[in-house]
GROMACS .gro file of C-alpha atoms in nm:
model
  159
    1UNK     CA    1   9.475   2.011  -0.841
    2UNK     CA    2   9.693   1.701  -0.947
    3UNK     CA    3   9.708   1.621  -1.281
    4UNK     CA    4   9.573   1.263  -1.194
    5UNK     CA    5   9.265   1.387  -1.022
    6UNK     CA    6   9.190   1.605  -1.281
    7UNK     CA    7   9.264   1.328  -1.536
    8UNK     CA    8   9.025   1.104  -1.308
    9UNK     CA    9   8.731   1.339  -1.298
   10UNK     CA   10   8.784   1.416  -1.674
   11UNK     CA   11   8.717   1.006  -1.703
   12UNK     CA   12   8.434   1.055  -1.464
   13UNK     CA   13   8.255   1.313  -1.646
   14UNK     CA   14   8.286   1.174  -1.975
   15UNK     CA   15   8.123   0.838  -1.848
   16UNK     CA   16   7.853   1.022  -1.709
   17UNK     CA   17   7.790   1.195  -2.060
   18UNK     CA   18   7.824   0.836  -2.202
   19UNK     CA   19   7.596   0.684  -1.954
   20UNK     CA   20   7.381   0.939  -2.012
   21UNK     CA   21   7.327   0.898  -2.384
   22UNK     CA   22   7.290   0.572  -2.338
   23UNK     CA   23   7.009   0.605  -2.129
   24UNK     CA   24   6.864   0.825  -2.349
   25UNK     CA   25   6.545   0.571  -2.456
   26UNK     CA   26   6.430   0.606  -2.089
   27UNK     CA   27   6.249   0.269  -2.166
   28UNK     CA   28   6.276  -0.013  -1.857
   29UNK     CA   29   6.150  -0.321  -1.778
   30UNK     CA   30   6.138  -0.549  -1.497
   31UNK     CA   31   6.053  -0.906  -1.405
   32UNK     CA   32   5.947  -1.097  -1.149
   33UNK     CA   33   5.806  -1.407  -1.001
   34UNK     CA   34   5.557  -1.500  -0.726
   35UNK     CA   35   5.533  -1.864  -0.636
   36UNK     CA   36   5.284  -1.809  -0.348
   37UNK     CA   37   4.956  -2.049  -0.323
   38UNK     CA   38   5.083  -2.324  -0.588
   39UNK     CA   39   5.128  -2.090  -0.894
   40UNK     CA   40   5.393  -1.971  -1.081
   41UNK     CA   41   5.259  -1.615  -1.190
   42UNK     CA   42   5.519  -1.379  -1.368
   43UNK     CA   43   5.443  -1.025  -1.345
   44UNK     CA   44   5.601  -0.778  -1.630
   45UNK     CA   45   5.652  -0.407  -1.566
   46UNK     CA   46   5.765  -0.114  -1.854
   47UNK     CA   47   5.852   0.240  -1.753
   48UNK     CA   48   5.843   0.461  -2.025
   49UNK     CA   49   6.054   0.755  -1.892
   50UNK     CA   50   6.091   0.925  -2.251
   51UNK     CA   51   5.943   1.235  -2.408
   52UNK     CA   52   5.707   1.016  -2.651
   53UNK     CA   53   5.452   0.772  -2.660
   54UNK     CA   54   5.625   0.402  -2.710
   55UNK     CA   55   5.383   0.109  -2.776
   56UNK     CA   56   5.466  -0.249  -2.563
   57UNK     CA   57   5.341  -0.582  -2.720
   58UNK     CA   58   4.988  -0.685  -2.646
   59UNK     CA   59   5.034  -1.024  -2.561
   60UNK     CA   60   5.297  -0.940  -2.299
   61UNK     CA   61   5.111  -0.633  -2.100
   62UNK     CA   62   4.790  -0.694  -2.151
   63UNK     CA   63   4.659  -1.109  -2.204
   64UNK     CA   64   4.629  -1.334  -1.902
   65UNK     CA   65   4.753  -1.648  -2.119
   66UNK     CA   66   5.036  -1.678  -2.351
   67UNK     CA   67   4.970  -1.764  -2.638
   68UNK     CA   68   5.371  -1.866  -2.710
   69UNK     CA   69   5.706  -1.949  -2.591
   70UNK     CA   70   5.732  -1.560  -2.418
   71UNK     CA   71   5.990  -1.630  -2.138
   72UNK     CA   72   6.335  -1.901  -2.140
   73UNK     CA   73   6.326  -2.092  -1.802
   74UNK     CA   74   6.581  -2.296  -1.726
   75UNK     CA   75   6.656  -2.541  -1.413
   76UNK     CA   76   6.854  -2.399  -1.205
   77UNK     CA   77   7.115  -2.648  -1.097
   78UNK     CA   78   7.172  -2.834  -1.487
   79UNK     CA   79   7.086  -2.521  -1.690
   80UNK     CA   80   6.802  -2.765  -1.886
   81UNK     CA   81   6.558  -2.587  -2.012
   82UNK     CA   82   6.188  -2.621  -1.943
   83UNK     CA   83   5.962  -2.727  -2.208
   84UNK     CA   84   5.698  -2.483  -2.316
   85UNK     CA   85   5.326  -2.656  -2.323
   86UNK     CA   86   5.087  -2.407  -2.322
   87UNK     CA   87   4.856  -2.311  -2.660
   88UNK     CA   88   5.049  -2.217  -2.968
   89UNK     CA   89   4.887  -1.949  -3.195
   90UNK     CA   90   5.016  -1.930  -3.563
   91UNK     CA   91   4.993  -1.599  -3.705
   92UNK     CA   92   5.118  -1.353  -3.960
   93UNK     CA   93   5.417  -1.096  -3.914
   94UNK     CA   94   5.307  -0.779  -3.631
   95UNK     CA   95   5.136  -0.510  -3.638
   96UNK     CA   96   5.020  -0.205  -3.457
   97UNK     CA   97   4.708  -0.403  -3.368
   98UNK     CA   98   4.963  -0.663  -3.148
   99UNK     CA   99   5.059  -0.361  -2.950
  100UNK     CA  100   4.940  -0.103  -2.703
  101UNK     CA  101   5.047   0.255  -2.575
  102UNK     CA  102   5.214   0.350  -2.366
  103UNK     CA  103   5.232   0.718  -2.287
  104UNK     CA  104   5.551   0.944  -2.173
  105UNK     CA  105   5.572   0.942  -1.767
  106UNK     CA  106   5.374   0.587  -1.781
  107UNK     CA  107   5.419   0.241  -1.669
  108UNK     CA  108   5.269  -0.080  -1.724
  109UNK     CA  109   5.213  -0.426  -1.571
  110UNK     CA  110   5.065  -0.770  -1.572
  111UNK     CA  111   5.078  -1.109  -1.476
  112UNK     CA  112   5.046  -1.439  -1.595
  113UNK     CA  113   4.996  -1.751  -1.461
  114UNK     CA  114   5.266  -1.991  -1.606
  115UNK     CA  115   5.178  -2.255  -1.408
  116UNK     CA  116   5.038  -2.503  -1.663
  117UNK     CA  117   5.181  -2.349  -1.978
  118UNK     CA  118   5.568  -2.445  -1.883
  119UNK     CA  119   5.663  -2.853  -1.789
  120UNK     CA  120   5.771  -2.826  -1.441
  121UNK     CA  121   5.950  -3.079  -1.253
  122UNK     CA  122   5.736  -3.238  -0.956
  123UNK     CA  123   5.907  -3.177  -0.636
  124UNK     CA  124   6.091  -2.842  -0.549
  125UNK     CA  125   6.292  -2.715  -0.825
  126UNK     CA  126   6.486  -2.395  -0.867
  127UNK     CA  127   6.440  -2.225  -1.223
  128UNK     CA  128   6.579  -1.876  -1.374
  129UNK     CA  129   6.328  -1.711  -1.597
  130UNK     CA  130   6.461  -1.514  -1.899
  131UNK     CA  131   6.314  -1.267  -2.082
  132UNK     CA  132   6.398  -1.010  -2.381
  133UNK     CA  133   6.154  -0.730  -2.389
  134UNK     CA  134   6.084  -0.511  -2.716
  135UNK     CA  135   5.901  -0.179  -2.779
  136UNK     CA  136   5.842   0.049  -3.061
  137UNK     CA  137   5.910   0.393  -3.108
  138UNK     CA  138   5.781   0.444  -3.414
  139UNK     CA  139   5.480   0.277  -3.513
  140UNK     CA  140   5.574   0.277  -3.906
  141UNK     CA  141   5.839   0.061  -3.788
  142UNK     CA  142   5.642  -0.237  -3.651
  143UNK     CA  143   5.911  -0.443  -3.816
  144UNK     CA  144   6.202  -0.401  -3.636
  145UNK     CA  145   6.078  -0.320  -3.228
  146UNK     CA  146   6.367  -0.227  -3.030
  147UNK     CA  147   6.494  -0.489  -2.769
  148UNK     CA  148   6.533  -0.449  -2.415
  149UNK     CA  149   6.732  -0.693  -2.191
  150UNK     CA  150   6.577  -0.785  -1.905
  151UNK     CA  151   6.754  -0.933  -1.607
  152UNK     CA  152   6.691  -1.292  -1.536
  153UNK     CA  153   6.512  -1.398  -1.178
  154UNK     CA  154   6.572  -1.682  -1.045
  155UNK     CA  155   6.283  -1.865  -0.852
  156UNK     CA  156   6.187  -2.175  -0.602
  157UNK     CA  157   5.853  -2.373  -0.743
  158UNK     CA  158   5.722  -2.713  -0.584
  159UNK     CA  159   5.496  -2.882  -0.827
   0.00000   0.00000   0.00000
């Protein structure tokens, strides 16, 4: 073998290993929109491909209303963002309470209708909705969830 493809699969296999380990919290989550019959409804998914149970916010995967600013949309074309309107619930720091588990092998979803909690433009209007999802691992450290990115979707709403 050449010593350039065995340099290249040496690069190969130590990317896997990387890629590997960084996978290693088997925890996904995935976004998406549904504009159909007037409504803006965002559904939420987690896959919790680890060995252990992992526990998901409340709020997010179970409620039908938020009760918050949960997701960042943003028109489309000028990058403004759109005002949050719905309820506003003040509250303490979290705790186990706020969340729910979710059990190795499992997944999870929900919607919400967004419809009248976000100030969208009359007319049709593109948006991209952004969201950063969190879990816990360890539920004696409710303080400091762990952060998932989640890709943005981008989505067509007439109001």
């Amino acid at each position: 073998m050449k010593p350039t493809t065995l340099a290249a699969m040496a690069l190969l296999s130590a990317a896997a290993a990387a890629s590997a380990g960084a996978g290693m919290t088997g925890i996904s989550e995935q976004v998406s929109v549904d504009t159909s019959g007037g409504k803006v409804v965002v559904k939420v998914a987690v896959d919790n491909q680890t060995g252990k149970d992992v526990y998901v916010p409340k709020a997010v995967f179970e409620d039908k209303e938020l009760v918050g600013r949960v997701f960042e949309i943003r028109e489309s074309g000028s990058g403004k963002e759109i005002d949050y309107i719905g309820r506003m619930v003040k509250r303490g720091p979290m705790t186990m309470d706020d969340y729910v588990a979710l059990k190795p092998g499992k997944k999870k979803s929900n919607s919400i209708d967004i419809t009248n909690t976000y100030h969208f433009k009359p007319g049709q209007h593109t948006y991209t909705l952004s969201y950063s999802g969190s879990y816990l691992t360890d539920a004696s450290q409710v303080a400091a969830p762990m952060i998932v990115k989640v890709m943005p979707v981008t989505f067509s709403f007439r109001k």
